[in-house]
Amino acid sequence: MTRTPGGLAARVVSGLKDRVLAGDLAPGTRLPSEAELIETYGVSRTVVREAVGQLRAEGLVETHQGRGSFVLAVPEPSTFSLESSAIRSQHDVLAMLDFRLGVECEAAALAARAITPQSAEAVRTALAQLETAAPEDAVEADFAFHRAIAAATGNRFYLDLLDSLGPMMIMLPRTRLGDAHSHSEAQHVARVQREHAQVANAVCAKDVDTARAAMRVHLGNTRRRLSL
């Protein structure tokens, strides 16, 4: 199969990135010469120049006329975090729920697909703890349930994302809801517990479509209650 120049350049870029990130090519180090790269990767001079151009465009190297290309300091990875103070309005609360809808419905579906006996037990335990939690512990228990679903996906990025949000993703909507509808709090709690149980049952039953739909119903109902 004939490889395209772009594909060959991508292979060179990937190889050099690996060396940069591994520390084999430290910041300030001169990249291997064109001749060395041609020999190492078995590509043409045009491909090498395209690869170096891509690295330069990504800010990983800089080129000095007559001196060659040098590795720049690798930027520190940024982490996603959100403080409760960043949620300043009803619009922000609803936007958070829209964000969660986009993430957690697919997390529930993936959890149903990837569920194991161990993760199913963790989900059931989290559900039981949520159903028996004292009012002052309800937020943490609610978050722990959603975190158990994320963990059941087997995909660390779902878990990392929920951990970065923390219990505030539960606390703010529930606080606003309690303020607005305190007279119906008992009914609300029972309804929310049923919604969580439906998610847990579908996930543990490995029912992908129902798990996705149950999480959408739960978060969608929360959003509608907050929109009143």
CSV table of C-alpha atoms in Angstrom, one decimal:
chain,number,residue,atom,x,y,z
A,1,MET,CA,0.0,0.0,0.0
A,2,THR,CA,1.4,3.4,-1.0
A,3,ARG,CA,1.7,5.9,1.9
A,4,THR,CA,0.7,9.5,1.3
A,5,PRO,CA,3.3,12.2,2.2
A,6,GLY,CA,0.9,13.5,4.9
A,7,GLY,CA,0.7,10.1,6.5
A,8,LEU,CA,4.5,9.8,6.4
A,9,ALA,CA,4.9,13.2,8.0
A,10,ALA,CA,2.4,12.3,10.7
A,11,ARG,CA,4.6,9.3,11.5
A,12,VAL,CA,7.7,11.5,11.9
A,13,VAL,CA,5.7,14.0,14.0
A,14,SER,CA,4.5,11.2,16.3
A,15,GLY,CA,8.0,9.8,16.7
A,16,LEU,CA,9.5,13.1,17.5
A,17,LYS,CA,6.7,14.0,19.9
A,18,ASP,CA,7.3,10.8,21.8
A,19,ARG,CA,10.9,11.6,22.2
A,20,VAL,CA,10.1,15.2,23.3
A,21,LEU,CA,7.5,14.1,25.9
A,22,ALA,CA,9.8,11.3,27.1
A,23,GLY,CA,12.6,13.8,27.7
A,24,ASP,CA,15.0,12.3,25.1
A,25,LEU,CA,14.9,15.6,23.4
A,26,ALA,CA,15.0,18.1,26.2
A,27,PRO,CA,14.0,21.8,25.8
A,28,GLY,CA,16.7,23.7,24.0
A,29,THR,CA,18.0,20.5,22.3
A,30,ARG,CA,18.6,20.7,18.6
A,31,LEU,CA,16.4,18.4,16.6
A,32,PRO,CA,18.3,15.7,14.6
A,33,SER,CA,19.4,17.0,11.2
A,34,GLU,CA,17.3,16.5,8.1
A,35,ALA,CA,19.8,13.8,7.0
A,36,GLU,CA,19.4,12.0,10.3
A,37,LEU,CA,15.7,12.1,10.2
A,38,ILE,CA,15.6,10.9,6.6
A,39,GLU,CA,17.7,7.9,7.6
A,40,THR,CA,15.8,7.2,10.8
A,41,TYR,CA,12.3,7.3,9.4
A,42,GLY,CA,13.1,6.3,5.8
A,43,VAL,CA,11.3,9.3,4.3
A,44,SER,CA,12.1,12.1,1.9
A,45,ARG,CA,13.5,15.5,2.7
A,46,THR,CA,10.1,17.0,1.8
A,47,VAL,CA,8.3,14.8,4.3
A,48,VAL,CA,10.9,15.7,7.0
A,49,ARG,CA,10.4,19.4,6.3
A,50,GLU,CA,6.6,19.0,6.5
A,51,ALA,CA,6.9,17.2,9.8
A,52,VAL,CA,9.1,19.9,11.3
A,53,GLY,CA,6.7,22.5,10.1
A,54,GLN,CA,3.8,20.7,11.9
A,55,LEU,CA,5.9,20.6,15.1
A,56,ARG,CA,6.6,24.3,14.7
A,57,ALA,CA,2.9,25.1,14.2
A,58,GLU,CA,2.1,23.2,17.4
A,59,GLY,CA,4.7,25.3,19.3
A,60,LEU,CA,6.9,22.3,20.1
A,61,VAL,CA,10.0,23.5,18.1
A,62,GLU,CA,11.3,26.8,16.8
A,63,THR,CA,13.6,27.1,13.8
A,64,HIS,CA,16.6,29.5,13.5
A,65,GLN,CA,17.9,30.2,10.0
A,66,GLY,CA,21.2,28.5,9.6
A,67,ARG,CA,21.2,26.9,13.0
A,68,GLY,CA,18.4,24.3,12.7
A,69,SER,CA,15.3,23.6,14.8
A,70,PHE,CA,15.3,23.5,18.6
A,71,VAL,CA,12.9,21.9,21.1
A,72,LEU,CA,10.8,24.4,23.1
A,73,ALA,CA,9.7,23.8,26.7
A,74,VAL,CA,6.7,21.5,26.7
A,75,PRO,CA,3.7,23.4,28.1
A,76,GLU,CA,2.4,22.1,31.4
A,77,PRO,CA,-0.9,20.3,30.9
A,78,SER,CA,-3.9,22.2,32.1
A,79,THR,CA,-6.5,20.6,34.3
A,80,PHE,CA,-10.2,21.3,34.1
A,81,SER,CA,-11.7,22.5,37.3
A,82,LEU,CA,-14.8,24.4,38.2
A,83,GLU,CA,-15.4,26.3,41.5
A,84,SER,CA,-18.9,26.7,42.8
A,85,SER,CA,-18.4,30.4,42.7
A,86,ALA,CA,-18.3,30.1,38.9
A,87,ILE,CA,-22.0,29.3,38.9
A,88,ARG,CA,-23.5,32.7,39.3
A,89,SER,CA,-27.0,32.6,37.9
A,90,GLN,CA,-29.9,30.4,37.0
A,91,HIS,CA,-28.7,30.3,33.5
A,92,ASP,CA,-25.4,28.9,34.7
A,93,VAL,CA,-27.2,26.2,36.7
A,94,LEU,CA,-29.2,25.1,33.6
A,95,ALA,CA,-26.0,25.2,31.5
A,96,MET,CA,-24.3,22.9,33.9
A,97,LEU,CA,-27.2,20.4,33.6
A,98,ASP,CA,-27.0,20.7,29.8
A,99,PHE,CA,-23.3,19.9,30.1
A,100,ARG,CA,-24.0,16.9,32.3
A,101,LEU,CA,-26.7,15.7,29.9
A,102,GLY,CA,-24.1,15.6,27.1
A,103,VAL,CA,-21.7,13.6,29.3
A,104,GLU,CA,-23.5,11.4,31.7
A,105,CYS,CA,-26.1,9.9,29.3
A,106,GLU,CA,-23.3,8.4,27.3
A,107,ALA,CA,-21.4,7.5,30.5
A,108,ALA,CA,-24.5,5.5,31.6
A,109,ALA,CA,-24.6,3.7,28.2
A,110,LEU,CA,-20.9,2.9,28.3
A,111,ALA,CA,-21.2,1.7,31.9
A,112,ALA,CA,-24.0,-0.7,30.9
A,113,ARG,CA,-21.8,-2.0,28.1
A,114,ALA,CA,-18.7,-2.4,30.3
A,115,ILE,CA,-20.3,-3.3,33.6
A,116,THR,CA,-18.5,-6.0,35.7
A,117,PRO,CA,-19.7,-7.8,38.8
A,118,GLN,CA,-17.4,-5.5,40.9
A,119,SER,CA,-18.6,-2.3,39.3
A,120,ALA,CA,-22.2,-3.4,39.5
A,121,GLU,CA,-21.8,-4.0,43.2
A,122,ALA,CA,-20.3,-0.5,43.6
A,123,VAL,CA,-23.3,1.0,41.7
A,124,ARG,CA,-25.8,-0.9,43.9
A,125,THR,CA,-23.9,0.1,47.1
A,126,ALA,CA,-23.9,3.8,46.0
A,127,LEU,CA,-27.7,3.5,45.3
A,128,ALA,CA,-28.4,2.0,48.7
A,129,GLN,CA,-26.4,4.7,50.4
A,130,LEU,CA,-28.2,7.4,48.5
A,131,GLU,CA,-31.6,5.9,49.5
A,132,THR,CA,-30.7,5.9,53.2
A,133,ALA,CA,-28.6,9.1,53.4
A,134,ALA,CA,-29.5,11.7,55.9
A,135,PRO,CA,-30.5,15.1,54.4
A,136,GLU,CA,-27.1,16.6,55.3
A,137,ASP,CA,-25.4,13.7,53.5
A,138,ALA,CA,-27.7,13.6,50.5
A,139,VAL,CA,-25.5,15.8,48.2
A,140,GLU,CA,-22.4,13.6,48.8
A,141,ALA,CA,-24.4,10.4,48.3
A,142,ASP,CA,-25.9,11.7,45.1
A,143,PHE,CA,-22.5,12.6,43.7
A,144,ALA,CA,-21.1,9.2,44.8
A,145,PHE,CA,-23.8,7.5,42.8
A,146,HIS,CA,-23.0,9.4,39.6
A,147,ARG,CA,-19.3,8.8,40.3
A,148,ALA,CA,-20.0,5.1,40.5
A,149,ILE,CA,-21.6,5.2,37.1
A,150,ALA,CA,-18.7,7.0,35.7
A,151,ALA,CA,-16.3,4.5,37.2
A,152,ALA,CA,-18.2,1.6,35.8
A,153,THR,CA,-17.5,2.9,32.3
A,154,GLY,CA,-13.9,1.7,32.7
A,155,ASN,CA,-12.9,5.0,31.0
A,156,ARG,CA,-10.8,7.1,33.3
A,157,PHE,CA,-11.7,10.4,31.5
A,158,TYR,CA,-15.3,10.2,32.6
A,159,LEU,CA,-14.2,9.6,36.2
A,160,ASP,CA,-11.6,12.4,36.0
A,161,LEU,CA,-14.2,14.8,34.6
A,162,LEU,CA,-16.7,14.1,37.4
A,163,ASP,CA,-14.0,14.4,40.0
A,164,SER,CA,-13.0,17.8,38.6
A,165,LEU,CA,-16.6,19.0,39.0
A,166,GLY,CA,-17.1,17.4,42.4
A,167,PRO,CA,-20.3,17.4,44.5
A,168,MET,CA,-21.0,21.0,43.5
A,169,MET,CA,-22.6,19.7,40.3
A,170,ILE,CA,-25.2,18.2,42.6
A,171,MET,CA,-25.3,20.8,45.3
A,172,LEU,CA,-26.2,23.9,43.3
A,173,PRO,CA,-29.2,22.5,41.5
A,174,ARG,CA,-30.6,20.9,44.6
A,175,THR,CA,-30.0,24.0,46.7
A,176,ARG,CA,-31.9,26.1,44.2
A,177,LEU,CA,-34.7,23.6,44.0
A,178,GLY,CA,-35.0,23.3,47.8
A,179,ASP,CA,-35.3,27.1,48.0
A,180,ALA,CA,-38.0,27.2,45.4
A,181,HIS,CA,-40.1,24.1,46.2
A,182,SER,CA,-39.5,23.3,49.9
A,183,HIS,CA,-43.2,22.2,50.3
A,184,SER,CA,-42.7,19.3,47.9
A,185,GLU,CA,-39.2,18.3,49.0
A,186,ALA,CA,-40.4,14.8,50.2
A,187,GLN,CA,-42.1,14.0,46.9
A,188,HIS,CA,-39.0,15.3,45.1
A,189,VAL,CA,-36.7,13.1,47.0
A,190,ALA,CA,-38.8,10.0,46.4
A,191,ARG,CA,-39.0,10.8,42.7
A,192,VAL,CA,-35.3,11.4,42.4
A,193,GLN,CA,-34.5,8.1,44.1
A,194,ARG,CA,-36.8,6.3,41.7
A,195,GLU,CA,-34.9,7.9,38.8
A,196,HIS,CA,-31.5,6.9,40.2
A,197,ALA,CA,-32.8,3.3,40.7
A,198,GLN,CA,-33.9,3.1,37.1
A,199,VAL,CA,-30.4,4.2,36.0
A,200,ALA,CA,-28.8,1.7,38.3
A,201,ASN,CA,-31.1,-1.2,37.2
A,202,ALA,CA,-30.5,-0.6,33.5
A,203,VAL,CA,-26.7,-0.3,33.9
A,204,CYS,CA,-26.5,-3.5,36.0
A,205,ALA,CA,-28.7,-5.3,33.5
A,206,LYS,CA,-26.3,-4.3,30.7
A,207,ASP,CA,-29.2,-2.6,28.9
A,208,VAL,CA,-27.3,0.1,27.0
A,209,ASP,CA,-30.2,2.0,25.4
A,210,THR,CA,-32.3,2.0,28.6
A,211,ALA,CA,-29.4,3.1,30.7
A,212,ARG,CA,-28.8,6.1,28.4
A,213,ALA,CA,-32.5,6.9,28.4
A,214,ALA,CA,-32.9,6.6,32.1
A,215,MET,CA,-30.0,9.0,32.8
A,216,ARG,CA,-31.5,11.4,30.2
A,217,VAL,CA,-34.9,11.2,32.0
A,218,HIS,CA,-33.3,11.9,35.4
A,219,LEU,CA,-31.2,14.8,34.3
A,220,GLY,CA,-34.0,16.1,32.0
A,221,ASN,CA,-36.5,16.0,34.8
A,222,THR,CA,-34.0,17.9,37.1
A,223,ARG,CA,-33.6,20.6,34.4
A,224,ARG,CA,-37.3,20.9,33.9
A,225,ARG,CA,-37.9,21.3,37.7
A,226,LEU,CA,-35.3,24.0,37.8
A,227,SER,CA,-36.8,25.8,34.8
A,228,LEU,CA,-40.2,26.3,36.6
